[in-house]
Amino acid sequence: AQSVTQPDIHITVSEGASLELRCNYSYGATPYLFWYVQSPGQGLQLLLKYFSGDTLVQGIKGFEAEFKRSQSSFNLRKPSVHWSDAAEYFCAVVSTSGTYKYIFGTGTRLKVLA
Amino acid sequence: EADIYQTPRYLVIGTGKKITLECSQTMGHDKMYWYQQDPGMELHLIHYSYGVNSTEKGDLSSESTVSRIRTEHFPLTLESARPSHTSQYLCASSGDSYGYTFGSGTRLTVV
């Protein structure tokens, strides 16, 4: 069965520090992968997506993610975190059943220290 | 810029009341979804639709129902609200690509 694992429930970093949020997936074919961000009390906003091609994808707000097939990973990175990046981050993969349904990870809550 | 709108944003209602959560999108997307999310928790798909007059139940069993009479409109109804229905409900839509556009959500509290 397809699954998405985000091993870190909470992460705390200092403002200006680098960030890496982990995402591992279980999938039989080339996955379609996504990262979303959710600010408190809000819906989800798409940060970036990977379908094929270059394994390093750039997203909005200075985020990037790297697809590593050998590690079944799609980790999200940012070189310098801003206080406004504090939010919940969700990794997702599209189901192979042809239904366009996402399988979401459980999320990682990012706290940024001033 | 929000192209998918959910109303109300917040709702506090008594047990046994019937409620309808509204979701409308202006992008002409054929696929629409409802997710339930408890605070700080993952998202669970409860309903989805691939077009007018098409609705399916999602992965999480829900006592709610949905309808899709118009492409742009995908309301969710609870016939008799209970405290266990207290949650955040997120609506999303997608077109030909796989990316979802999410609404801002409705935070429902049943007292």
mmCIF file with all atom_site columns, C-alpha atoms in Angstrom:
data_model
loop_
_atom_site.group_PDB
_atom_site.id
_atom_site.type_symbol
_atom_site.label_atom_id
_atom_site.label_alt_id
_atom_site.label_comp_id
_atom_site.label_asym_id
_atom_site.label_entity_id
_atom_site.label_seq_id
_atom_site.pdbx_PDB_ins_code
_atom_site.Cartn_x
_atom_site.Cartn_y
_atom_site.Cartn_z
_atom_site.occupancy
_atom_site.B_iso_or_equiv
_atom_site.pdbx_formal_charge
_atom_site.auth_seq_id
_atom_site.auth_comp_id
_atom_site.auth_asym_id
_atom_site.auth_atom_id
_atom_site.pdbx_PDB_model_num
ATOM 1   C CA . ALA A 1 1   ? 0.000   0.000  0.000   1.00 0.00 ? 1   ALA A CA 1
ATOM 2   C CA . GLN A 1 2   ? 1.157   3.490  -0.731  1.00 0.00 ? 2   GLN A CA 1
ATOM 3   C CA . SER A 1 3   ? 2.165   5.591  2.234   1.00 0.00 ? 3   SER A CA 1
ATOM 4   C CA . VAL A 1 4   ? 3.914   8.789  3.151   1.00 0.00 ? 4   VAL A CA 1
ATOM 5   C CA . THR A 1 5   ? 5.986   9.132  6.310   1.00 0.00 ? 5   THR A CA 1
ATOM 6   C CA . GLN A 1 6   ? 7.105   12.353 7.912   1.00 0.00 ? 6   GLN A CA 1
ATOM 7   C CA . PRO A 1 7   ? 9.330   11.159 10.753  1.00 0.00 ? 7   PRO A CA 1
ATOM 8   C CA . ASP A 1 8   ? 9.529   14.477 12.581  1.00 0.00 ? 8   ASP A CA 1
ATOM 9   C CA . ILE A 1 9   ? 6.347   15.622 14.300  1.00 0.00 ? 9   ILE A CA 1
ATOM 10  C CA . HIS A 1 10  ? 7.913   18.837 15.593  1.00 0.00 ? 10  HIS A CA 1
ATOM 11  C CA . ILE A 1 11  ? 11.024  20.730 14.539  1.00 0.00 ? 11  ILE A CA 1
ATOM 12  C CA . THR A 1 12  ? 12.414  23.890 16.132  1.00 0.00 ? 12  THR A CA 1
ATOM 13  C CA . VAL A 1 13  ? 15.011  26.043 14.416  1.00 0.00 ? 13  VAL A CA 1
ATOM 14  C CA . SER A 1 14  ? 16.398  29.492 15.003  1.00 0.00 ? 14  SER A CA 1
ATOM 15  C CA . GLU A 1 15  ? 15.605  32.260 12.584  1.00 0.00 ? 15  GLU A CA 1
ATOM 16  C CA . GLY A 1 16  ? 18.270  32.382 9.896   1.00 0.00 ? 16  GLY A CA 1
ATOM 17  C CA . ALA A 1 17  ? 19.217  28.737 10.317  1.00 0.00 ? 17  ALA A CA 1
ATOM 18  C CA . SER A 1 18  ? 18.839  26.178 7.566   1.00 0.00 ? 18  SER A CA 1
ATOM 19  C CA . LEU A 1 19  ? 15.920  23.773 7.498   1.00 0.00 ? 19  LEU A CA 1
ATOM 20  C CA . GLU A 1 20  ? 15.323  20.272 6.237   1.00 0.00 ? 20  GLU A CA 1
ATOM 21  C CA . LEU A 1 21  ? 11.996  18.489 6.642   1.00 0.00 ? 21  LEU A CA 1
ATOM 22  C CA . ARG A 1 22  ? 11.990  14.800 5.873   1.00 0.00 ? 22  ARG A CA 1
ATOM 23  C CA . CYS A 1 23  ? 9.503   12.886 3.780   1.00 0.00 ? 23  CYS A CA 1
ATOM 24  C CA . ASN A 1 24  ? 9.661   9.220  2.795   1.00 0.00 ? 24  ASN A CA 1
ATOM 25  C CA . TYR A 1 25  ? 7.192   7.493  0.544   1.00 0.00 ? 25  TYR A CA 1
ATOM 26  C CA . SER A 1 26  ? 6.248   3.995  -0.370  1.00 0.00 ? 26  SER A CA 1
ATOM 27  C CA . TYR A 1 27  ? 5.225   3.756  -3.977  1.00 0.00 ? 27  TYR A CA 1
ATOM 28  C CA . GLY A 1 28  ? 5.458   1.239  -6.795  1.00 0.00 ? 28  GLY A CA 1
ATOM 29  C CA . ALA A 1 29  ? 6.119   3.566  -9.699  1.00 0.00 ? 29  ALA A CA 1
ATOM 30  C CA . THR A 1 30  ? 7.413   7.059  -10.303 1.00 0.00 ? 30  THR A CA 1
ATOM 31  C CA . PRO A 1 31  ? 5.516   9.101  -7.782  1.00 0.00 ? 31  PRO A CA 1
ATOM 32  C CA . TYR A 1 32  ? 3.985   12.508 -8.071  1.00 0.00 ? 32  TYR A CA 1
ATOM 33  C CA . LEU A 1 33  ? 5.107   14.291 -4.909  1.00 0.00 ? 33  LEU A CA 1
ATOM 34  C CA . PHE A 1 34  ? 4.029   17.504 -3.253  1.00 0.00 ? 34  PHE A CA 1
ATOM 35  C CA . TRP A 1 35  ? 4.803   19.711 -0.291  1.00 0.00 ? 35  TRP A CA 1
ATOM 36  C CA . TYR A 1 36  ? 2.108   21.899 1.227   1.00 0.00 ? 36  TYR A CA 1
ATOM 37  C CA . VAL A 1 37  ? 2.245   24.452 4.019   1.00 0.00 ? 37  VAL A CA 1
ATOM 38  C CA . GLN A 1 38  ? -0.582  25.237 6.414   1.00 0.00 ? 38  GLN A CA 1
ATOM 39  C CA . SER A 1 39  ? -0.561  28.316 8.587   1.00 0.00 ? 39  SER A CA 1
ATOM 40  C CA . PRO A 1 40  ? -2.666  28.214 11.763  1.00 0.00 ? 40  PRO A CA 1
ATOM 41  C CA . GLY A 1 41  ? -6.378  28.250 11.016  1.00 0.00 ? 41  GLY A CA 1
ATOM 42  C CA . GLN A 1 42  ? -5.806  28.247 7.270   1.00 0.00 ? 42  GLN A CA 1
ATOM 43  C CA . GLY A 1 43  ? -6.073  25.883 4.348   1.00 0.00 ? 43  GLY A CA 1
ATOM 44  C CA . LEU A 1 44  ? -3.080  24.314 2.633   1.00 0.00 ? 44  LEU A CA 1
ATOM 45  C CA . GLN A 1 45  ? -0.900  26.147 0.148   1.00 0.00 ? 45  GLN A CA 1
ATOM 46  C CA . LEU A 1 46  ? 1.179   24.337 -2.467  1.00 0.00 ? 46  LEU A CA 1
ATOM 47  C CA . LEU A 1 47  ? 4.903   24.940 -2.006  1.00 0.00 ? 47  LEU A CA 1
ATOM 48  C CA . LEU A 1 48  ? 6.234   22.757 -4.797  1.00 0.00 ? 48  LEU A CA 1
ATOM 49  C CA . LYS A 1 49  ? 5.668   19.558 -6.738  1.00 0.00 ? 49  LYS A CA 1
ATOM 50  C CA . TYR A 1 50  ? 7.666   16.895 -8.508  1.00 0.00 ? 50  TYR A CA 1
ATOM 51  C CA . PHE A 1 51  ? 6.396   14.903 -11.445 1.00 0.00 ? 51  PHE A CA 1
ATOM 52  C CA . SER A 1 52  ? 9.542   14.045 -13.422 1.00 0.00 ? 52  SER A CA 1
ATOM 53  C CA . GLY A 1 53  ? 12.772  15.506 -14.752 1.00 0.00 ? 53  GLY A CA 1
ATOM 54  C CA . ASP A 1 54  ? 15.204  17.470 -12.648 1.00 0.00 ? 54  ASP A CA 1
ATOM 55  C CA . THR A 1 55  ? 15.223  15.942 -9.181  1.00 0.00 ? 55  THR A CA 1
ATOM 56  C CA . LEU A 1 56  ? 15.792  19.282 -7.478  1.00 0.00 ? 56  LEU A CA 1
ATOM 57  C CA . VAL A 1 57  ? 12.656  21.374 -7.645  1.00 0.00 ? 57  VAL A CA 1
ATOM 58  C CA . GLN A 1 58  ? 12.246  24.974 -6.638  1.00 0.00 ? 58  GLN A CA 1
ATOM 59  C CA . GLY A 1 59  ? 9.125   26.240 -4.980  1.00 0.00 ? 59  GLY A CA 1
ATOM 60  C CA . ILE A 1 60  ? 7.653   29.382 -3.565  1.00 0.00 ? 60  ILE A CA 1
ATOM 61  C CA . LYS A 1 61  ? 8.915   31.255 -0.496  1.00 0.00 ? 61  LYS A CA 1
ATOM 62  C CA . GLY A 1 62  ? 12.495  30.122 -1.100  1.00 0.00 ? 62  GLY A CA 1
ATOM 63  C CA . PHE A 1 63  ? 11.822  26.422 -0.551  1.00 0.00 ? 63  PHE A CA 1
ATOM 64  C CA . GLU A 1 64  ? 13.288  23.584 -2.573  1.00 0.00 ? 64  GLU A CA 1
ATOM 65  C CA . ALA A 1 65  ? 12.991  19.817 -2.444  1.00 0.00 ? 65  ALA A CA 1
ATOM 66  C CA . GLU A 1 66  ? 15.082  16.980 -3.785  1.00 0.00 ? 66  GLU A CA 1
ATOM 67  C CA . PHE A 1 67  ? 13.672  13.716 -5.071  1.00 0.00 ? 67  PHE A CA 1
ATOM 68  C CA . LYS A 1 68  ? 15.917  10.751 -4.307  1.00 0.00 ? 68  LYS A CA 1
ATOM 69  C CA . ARG A 1 69  ? 14.552  7.558  -5.763  1.00 0.00 ? 69  ARG A CA 1
ATOM 70  C CA . SER A 1 70  ? 17.201  5.374  -4.118  1.00 0.00 ? 70  SER A CA 1
ATOM 71  C CA . GLN A 1 71  ? 16.132  6.611  -0.700  1.00 0.00 ? 71  GLN A CA 1
ATOM 72  C CA . SER A 1 72  ? 12.408  6.985  -1.471  1.00 0.00 ? 72  SER A CA 1
ATOM 73  C CA . SER A 1 73  ? 12.681  10.484 -0.124  1.00 0.00 ? 73  SER A CA 1
ATOM 74  C CA . PHE A 1 74  ? 11.490  13.946 -1.034  1.00 0.00 ? 74  PHE A CA 1
ATOM 75  C CA . ASN A 1 75  ? 12.956  16.227 1.631   1.00 0.00 ? 75  ASN A CA 1
ATOM 76  C CA . LEU A 1 76  ? 12.070  19.898 1.826   1.00 0.00 ? 76  LEU A CA 1
ATOM 77  C CA . ARG A 1 77  ? 14.826  22.440 2.419   1.00 0.00 ? 77  ARG A CA 1
ATOM 78  C CA . LYS A 1 78  ? 15.298  26.129 2.973   1.00 0.00 ? 78  LYS A CA 1
ATOM 79  C CA . PRO A 1 79  ? 18.722  27.735 3.442   1.00 0.00 ? 79  PRO A CA 1
ATOM 80  C CA . SER A 1 80  ? 17.599  30.460 5.855   1.00 0.00 ? 80  SER A CA 1
ATOM 81  C CA . VAL A 1 81  ? 14.379  30.265 7.815   1.00 0.00 ? 81  VAL A CA 1
ATOM 82  C CA . HIS A 1 82  ? 12.237  33.317 8.525   1.00 0.00 ? 82  HIS A CA 1
ATOM 83  C CA . TRP A 1 83  ? 9.905   33.657 11.498  1.00 0.00 ? 83  TRP A CA 1
ATOM 84  C CA . SER A 1 84  ? 6.968   33.653 9.091   1.00 0.00 ? 84  SER A CA 1
ATOM 85  C CA . ASP A 1 85  ? 7.837   30.100 8.044   1.00 0.00 ? 85  ASP A CA 1
ATOM 86  C CA . ALA A 1 86  ? 6.439   28.769 11.309  1.00 0.00 ? 86  ALA A CA 1
ATOM 87  C CA . ALA A 1 87  ? 3.598   26.497 10.196  1.00 0.00 ? 87  ALA A CA 1
ATOM 88  C CA . GLU A 1 88  ? 2.614   22.899 9.569   1.00 0.00 ? 88  GLU A CA 1
ATOM 89  C CA . TYR A 1 89  ? 4.165   21.211 6.555   1.00 0.00 ? 89  TYR A CA 1
ATOM 90  C CA . PHE A 1 90  ? 2.601   18.281 4.752   1.00 0.00 ? 90  PHE A CA 1
ATOM 91  C CA . CYS A 1 91  ? 4.170   15.942 2.232   1.00 0.00 ? 91  CYS A CA 1
ATOM 92  C CA . ALA A 1 92  ? 1.810   14.153 -0.159  1.00 0.00 ? 92  ALA A CA 1
ATOM 93  C CA . VAL A 1 93  ? 1.865   11.621 -2.988  1.00 0.00 ? 93  VAL A CA 1
ATOM 94  C CA . VAL A 1 94  ? -0.813  11.009 -5.558  1.00 0.00 ? 94  VAL A CA 1
ATOM 95  C CA . SER A 1 95  ? -2.521  7.674  -5.333  1.00 0.00 ? 95  SER A CA 1
ATOM 96  C CA . THR A 1 96  ? -1.813  5.175  -8.100  1.00 0.00 ? 96  THR A CA 1
ATOM 97  C CA . SER A 1 97  ? -5.430  4.147  -8.283  1.00 0.00 ? 97  SER A CA 1
ATOM 98  C CA . GLY A 1 98  ? -6.102  6.781  -10.916 1.00 0.00 ? 98  GLY A CA 1
ATOM 99  C CA . THR A 1 99  ? -8.418  8.697  -8.665  1.00 0.00 ? 99  THR A CA 1
ATOM 100 C CA . TYR A 1 100 ? -6.198  11.772 -8.260  1.00 0.00 ? 100 TYR A CA 1
ATOM 101 C CA . LYS A 1 101 ? -6.489  11.313 -4.507  1.00 0.00 ? 101 LYS A CA 1
ATOM 102 C CA . TYR A 1 102 ? -3.634  12.444 -2.357  1.00 0.00 ? 102 TYR A CA 1
ATOM 103 C CA . ILE A 1 103 ? -2.046  10.409 0.391   1.00 0.00 ? 103 ILE A CA 1
ATOM 104 C CA . PHE A 1 104 ? -0.849  12.872 3.019   1.00 0.00 ? 104 PHE A CA 1
ATOM 105 C CA . GLY A 1 105 ? 1.830   12.480 5.612   1.00 0.00 ? 105 GLY A CA 1
ATOM 106 C CA . THR A 1 106 ? 1.015   13.288 9.206   1.00 0.00 ? 106 THR A CA 1
ATOM 107 C CA . GLY A 1 107 ? 2.700   16.660 8.996   1.00 0.00 ? 107 GLY A CA 1
ATOM 108 C CA . THR A 1 108 ? 5.673   18.381 10.632  1.00 0.00 ? 108 THR A CA 1
ATOM 109 C CA . ARG A 1 109 ? 5.080   21.403 12.819  1.00 0.00 ? 109 ARG A CA 1
ATOM 110 C CA . LEU A 1 110 ? 7.855   23.970 12.461  1.00 0.00 ? 110 LEU A CA 1
ATOM 111 C CA . LYS A 1 111 ? 8.621   26.407 15.252  1.00 0.00 ? 111 LYS A CA 1
ATOM 112 C CA . VAL A 1 112 ? 11.010  29.279 14.590  1.00 0.00 ? 112 VAL A CA 1
ATOM 113 C CA . LEU A 1 113 ? 12.905  30.906 17.435  1.00 0.00 ? 113 LEU A CA 1
ATOM 114 C CA . ALA A 1 114 ? 13.706  34.592 17.202  1.00 0.00 ? 114 ALA A CA 1
ATOM 115 C CA . GLU B 2 1   ? -5.652  34.951 -4.215  1.00 0.00 ? 1   GLU B CA 1
ATOM 116 C CA . ALA B 2 2   ? -8.376  32.521 -3.238  1.00 0.00 ? 2   ALA B CA 1
ATOM 117 C CA . ASP B 2 3   ? -10.191 30.822 -6.089  1.00 0.00 ? 3   ASP B CA 1
ATOM 118 C CA . ILE B 2 4   ? -11.938 28.378 -3.804  1.00 0.00 ? 4   ILE B CA 1
ATOM 119 C CA . TYR B 2 5   ? -14.198 29.689 -1.103  1.00 0.00 ? 5   TYR B CA 1
ATOM 120 C CA . GLN B 2 6   ? -15.509 28.050 2.012   1.00 0.00 ? 6   GLN B CA 1
ATOM 121 C CA . THR B 2 7   ? -18.231 29.429 4.224   1.00 0.00 ? 7   THR B CA 1
ATOM 122 C CA . PRO B 2 8   ? -18.622 29.829 7.068   1.00 0.00 ? 8   PRO B CA 1
ATOM 123 C CA . ARG B 2 9   ? -15.067 30.086 8.396   1.00 0.00 ? 9   ARG B CA 1
ATOM 124 C CA . TYR B 2 10  ? -16.210 29.297 11.917  1.00 0.00 ? 10  TYR B CA 1
ATOM 125 C CA . LEU B 2 11  ? -19.414 27.667 13.113  1.00 0.00 ? 11  LEU B CA 1
ATOM 126 C CA . VAL B 2 12  ? -20.596 26.804 16.601  1.00 0.00 ? 12  VAL B CA 1
ATOM 127 C CA . ILE B 2 13  ? -23.814 24.843 16.629  1.00 0.00 ? 13  ILE B CA 1
ATOM 128 C CA . GLY B 2 14  ? -25.884 22.755 18.986  1.00 0.00 ? 14  GLY B CA 1
ATOM 129 C CA . THR B 2 15  ? -26.214 19.000 18.912  1.00 0.00 ? 15  THR B CA 1
ATOM 130 C CA . GLY B 2 16  ? -28.891 17.702 16.577  1.00 0.00 ? 16  GLY B CA 1
ATOM 131 C CA . LYS B 2 17  ? -28.865 20.650 14.211  1.00 0.00 ? 17  LYS B CA 1
ATOM 132 C CA . LYS B 2 18  ? -28.590 20.239 10.465  1.00 0.00 ? 18  LYS B CA 1
ATOM 133 C CA . ILE B 2 19  ? -25.697 22.104 8.902   1.00 0.00 ? 19  ILE B CA 1
ATOM 134 C CA . THR B 2 20  ? -24.332 22.670 5.429   1.00 0.00 ? 20  THR B CA 1
ATOM 135 C CA . LEU B 2 21  ? -20.765 23.697 4.782   1.00 0.00 ? 21  LEU B CA 1
ATOM 136 C CA . GLU B 2 22  ? -20.375 25.543 1.519   1.00 0.00 ? 22  GLU B CA 1
ATOM 137 C CA . CYS B 2 23  ? -17.524 25.184 -0.964  1.00 0.00 ? 23  CYS B CA 1
ATOM 138 C CA . SER B 2 24  ? -17.332 26.984 -4.293  1.00 0.00 ? 24  SER B CA 1
ATOM 139 C CA . GLN B 2 25  ? -14.543 27.321 -6.838  1.00 0.00 ? 25  GLN B CA 1
ATOM 140 C CA . THR B 2 26  ? -14.201 29.620 -9.814  1.00 0.00 ? 26  THR B CA 1
ATOM 141 C CA . MET B 2 27  ? -11.519 27.708 -11.700 1.00 0.00 ? 27  MET B CA 1
ATOM 142 C CA . GLY B 2 28  ? -13.784 25.293 -13.566 1.00 0.00 ? 28  GLY B CA 1
ATOM 143 C CA . HIS B 2 29  ? -12.090 22.343 -11.908 1.00 0.00 ? 29  HIS B CA 1
ATOM 144 C CA . ASP B 2 30  ? -13.884 19.058 -12.388 1.00 0.00 ? 30  ASP B CA 1
ATOM 145 C CA . LYS B 2 31  ? -12.442 17.325 -9.330  1.00 0.00 ? 31  LYS B CA 1
ATOM 146 C CA . MET B 2 32  ? -13.346 18.419 -5.804  1.00 0.00 ? 32  MET B CA 1
ATOM 147 C CA . TYR B 2 33  ? -12.603 16.984 -2.386  1.00 0.00 ? 33  TYR B CA 1
ATOM 148 C CA . TRP B 2 34  ? -13.550 17.292 1.280   1.00 0.00 ? 34  TRP B CA 1
ATOM 149 C CA . TYR B 2 35  ? -10.976 16.586 3.974   1.00 0.00 ? 35  TYR B CA 1
ATOM 150 C CA . GLN B 2 36  ? -11.450 16.422 7.733   1.00 0.00 ? 36  GLN B CA 1
ATOM 151 C CA . GLN B 2 37  ? -8.604  17.557 9.935   1.00 0.00 ? 37  GLN B CA 1
ATOM 152 C CA . ASP B 2 38  ? -8.475  17.509 13.717  1.00 0.00 ? 38  ASP B CA 1
ATOM 153 C CA . PRO B 2 39  ? -6.189  20.137 15.316  1.00 0.00 ? 39  PRO B CA 1
ATOM 154 C CA . GLY B 2 40  ? -2.559  19.321 14.710  1.00 0.00 ? 40  GLY B CA 1
ATOM 155 C CA . MET B 2 41  ? -3.433  16.127 12.939  1.00 0.00 ? 41  MET B CA 1
ATOM 156 C CA . GLU B 2 42  ? -3.261  14.716 9.445   1.00 0.00 ? 42  GLU B CA 1
ATOM 157 C CA . LEU B 2 43  ? -5.879  15.176 6.767   1.00 0.00 ? 43  LEU B CA 1
ATOM 158 C CA . HIS B 2 44  ? -8.442  12.491 6.048   1.00 0.00 ? 44  HIS B CA 1
ATOM 159 C CA . LEU B 2 45  ? -10.384 12.356 2.792   1.00 0.00 ? 45  LEU B CA 1
ATOM 160 C CA . ILE B 2 46  ? -14.101 12.012 3.485   1.00 0.00 ? 46  ILE B CA 1
ATOM 161 C CA . HIS B 2 47  ? -15.700 12.756 0.098   1.00 0.00 ? 47  HIS B CA 1
ATOM 162 C CA . TYR B 2 48  ? -14.681 13.450 -3.472  1.00 0.00 ? 48  TYR B CA 1
ATOM 163 C CA . SER B 2 49  ? -16.256 14.194 -6.812  1.00 0.00 ? 49  SER B CA 1
ATOM 164 C CA . TYR B 2 50  ? -14.970 13.951 -10.374 1.00 0.00 ? 50  TYR B CA 1
ATOM 165 C CA . GLY B 2 51  ? -17.743 15.980 -11.907 1.00 0.00 ? 51  GLY B CA 1
ATOM 166 C CA . VAL B 2 52  ? -21.383 16.899 -11.862 1.00 0.00 ? 52  VAL B CA 1
ATOM 167 C CA . ASN B 2 53  ? -23.593 14.190 -10.349 1.00 0.00 ? 53  ASN B CA 1
ATOM 168 C CA . SER B 2 54  ? -20.501 12.203 -9.335  1.00 0.00 ? 54  SER B CA 1
ATOM 169 C CA . THR B 2 55  ? -19.725 11.725 -5.636  1.00 0.00 ? 55  THR B CA 1
ATOM 170 C CA . GLU B 2 56  ? -17.760 9.084  -3.782  1.00 0.00 ? 56  GLU B CA 1
ATOM 171 C CA . LYS B 2 57  ? -16.941 8.379  -0.169  1.00 0.00 ? 57  LYS B CA 1
ATOM 172 C CA . GLY B 2 58  ? -13.365 8.824  0.882   1.00 0.00 ? 58  GLY B CA 1
ATOM 173 C CA . ASP B 2 59  ? -11.015 6.830  3.029   1.00 0.00 ? 59  ASP B CA 1
ATOM 174 C CA . LEU B 2 60  ? -12.435 7.993  6.349   1.00 0.00 ? 60  LEU B CA 1
ATOM 175 C CA . SER B 2 61  ? -15.991 7.043  7.132   1.00 0.00 ? 61  SER B CA 1
ATOM 176 C CA . SER B 2 62  ? -18.141 10.088 7.683   1.00 0.00 ? 62  SER B CA 1
ATOM 177 C CA . GLU B 2 63  ? -21.795 10.652 8.537   1.00 0.00 ? 63  GLU B CA 1
ATOM 178 C CA . SER B 2 64  ? -21.836 13.657 6.257   1.00 0.00 ? 64  SER B CA 1
ATOM 179 C CA . THR B 2 65  ? -23.190 13.726 2.706   1.00 0.00 ? 65  THR B CA 1
ATOM 180 C CA . VAL B 2 66  ? -22.249 15.767 -0.337  1.00 0.00 ? 66  VAL B CA 1
ATOM 181 C CA . SER B 2 67  ? -23.795 16.794 -3.625  1.00 0.00 ? 67  SER B CA 1
ATOM 182 C CA . ARG B 2 68  ? -22.413 18.056 -6.917  1.00 0.00 ? 68  ARG B CA 1
ATOM 183 C CA . ILE B 2 69  ? -25.188 19.611 -8.948  1.00 0.00 ? 69  ILE B CA 1
ATOM 184 C CA . ARG B 2 70  ? -22.998 22.328 -10.432 1.00 0.00 ? 70  ARG B CA 1
ATOM 185 C CA . THR B 2 71  ? -19.328 22.137 -11.351 1.00 0.00 ? 71  THR B CA 1
ATOM 186 C CA . GLU B 2 72  ? -18.394 25.027 -9.117  1.00 0.00 ? 72  GLU B CA 1
ATOM 187 C CA . HIS B 2 73  ? -20.320 23.996 -6.007  1.00 0.00 ? 73  HIS B CA 1
ATOM 188 C CA . PHE B 2 74  ? -19.639 21.060 -3.627  1.00 0.00 ? 74  PHE B CA 1
ATOM 189 C CA . PRO B 2 75  ? -21.539 21.467 -0.347  1.00 0.00 ? 75  PRO B CA 1
ATOM 190 C CA . LEU B 2 76  ? -21.201 19.110 2.610   1.00 0.00 ? 76  LEU B CA 1
ATOM 191 C CA . THR B 2 77  ? -24.202 18.417 4.850   1.00 0.00 ? 77  THR B CA 1
ATOM 192 C CA . LEU B 2 78  ? -24.551 16.958 8.324   1.00 0.00 ? 78  LEU B CA 1
ATOM 193 C CA . GLU B 2 79  ? -28.172 16.031 9.007   1.00 0.00 ? 79  GLU B CA 1
ATOM 194 C CA . SER B 2 80  ? -27.747 15.889 12.775  1.00 0.00 ? 80  SER B CA 1
ATOM 195 C CA . ALA B 2 81  ? -24.581 17.369 14.201  1.00 0.00 ? 81  ALA B CA 1
ATOM 196 C CA . ARG B 2 82  ? -22.866 15.712 17.172  1.00 0.00 ? 82  ARG B CA 1
ATOM 197 C CA . PRO B 2 83  ? -19.884 16.724 19.295  1.00 0.00 ? 83  PRO B CA 1
ATOM 198 C CA . SER B 2 84  ? -17.833 14.031 17.545  1.00 0.00 ? 84  SER B CA 1
ATOM 199 C CA . HIS B 2 85  ? -18.208 16.067 14.333  1.00 0.00 ? 85  HIS B CA 1
ATOM 200 C CA . THR B 2 86  ? -16.173 18.892 15.856  1.00 0.00 ? 86  THR B CA 1
ATOM 201 C CA . SER B 2 87  ? -13.247 19.358 13.490  1.00 0.00 ? 87  SER B CA 1
ATOM 202 C CA . GLN B 2 88  ? -11.868 21.446 10.666  1.00 0.00 ? 88  GLN B CA 1
ATOM 203 C CA . TYR B 2 89  ? -13.249 20.705 7.214   1.00 0.00 ? 89  TYR B CA 1
ATOM 204 C CA . LEU B 2 90  ? -11.136 21.567 4.198   1.00 0.00 ? 90  LEU B CA 1
ATOM 205 C CA . CYS B 2 91  ? -12.394 21.707 0.637   1.00 0.00 ? 91  CYS B CA 1
ATOM 206 C CA . ALA B 2 92  ? -10.060 21.360 -2.348  1.00 0.00 ? 92  ALA B CA 1
ATOM 207 C CA . SER B 2 93  ? -10.268 21.197 -6.111  1.00 0.00 ? 93  SER B CA 1
ATOM 208 C CA . SER B 2 94  ? -8.021  20.152 -8.970  1.00 0.00 ? 94  SER B CA 1
ATOM 209 C CA . GLY B 2 95  ? -8.080  20.391 -12.730 1.00 0.00 ? 95  GLY B CA 1
ATOM 210 C CA . ASP B 2 96  ? -6.007  18.546 -15.306 1.00 0.00 ? 96  ASP B CA 1
ATOM 211 C CA . SER B 2 97  ? -2.837  18.743 -13.238 1.00 0.00 ? 97  SER B CA 1
ATOM 212 C CA . TYR B 2 98  ? -2.460  16.925 -9.988  1.00 0.00 ? 98  TYR B CA 1
ATOM 213 C CA . GLY B 2 99  ? -2.061  20.017 -7.826  1.00 0.00 ? 99  GLY B CA 1
ATOM 214 C CA . TYR B 2 100 ? -4.805  20.794 -5.370  1.00 0.00 ? 100 TYR B CA 1
ATOM 215 C CA . THR B 2 101 ? -6.104  24.233 -4.506  1.00 0.00 ? 101 THR B CA 1
ATOM 216 C CA . PHE B 2 102 ? -7.423  24.349 -0.958  1.00 0.00 ? 102 PHE B CA 1
ATOM 217 C CA . GLY B 2 103 ? -9.981  26.598 0.633   1.00 0.00 ? 103 GLY B CA 1
ATOM 218 C CA . SER B 2 104 ? -9.328  28.252 3.985   1.00 0.00 ? 104 SER B CA 1
ATOM 219 C CA . GLY B 2 105 ? -11.426 25.702 5.815   1.00 0.00 ? 105 GLY B CA 1
ATOM 220 C CA . THR B 2 106 ? -14.445 25.692 8.115   1.00 0.00 ? 106 THR B CA 1
ATOM 221 C CA . ARG B 2 107 ? -13.807 25.143 11.782  1.00 0.00 ? 107 ARG B CA 1
ATOM 222 C CA . LEU B 2 108 ? -16.888 23.416 13.191  1.00 0.00 ? 108 LEU B CA 1
ATOM 223 C CA . THR B 2 109 ? -17.669 23.114 16.878  1.00 0.00 ? 109 THR B CA 1
ATOM 224 C CA . VAL B 2 110 ? -20.697 21.145 17.998  1.00 0.00 ? 110 VAL B CA 1
ATOM 225 C CA . VAL B 2 111 ? -21.756 21.769 21.565  1.00 0.00 ? 111 VAL B CA 1
#
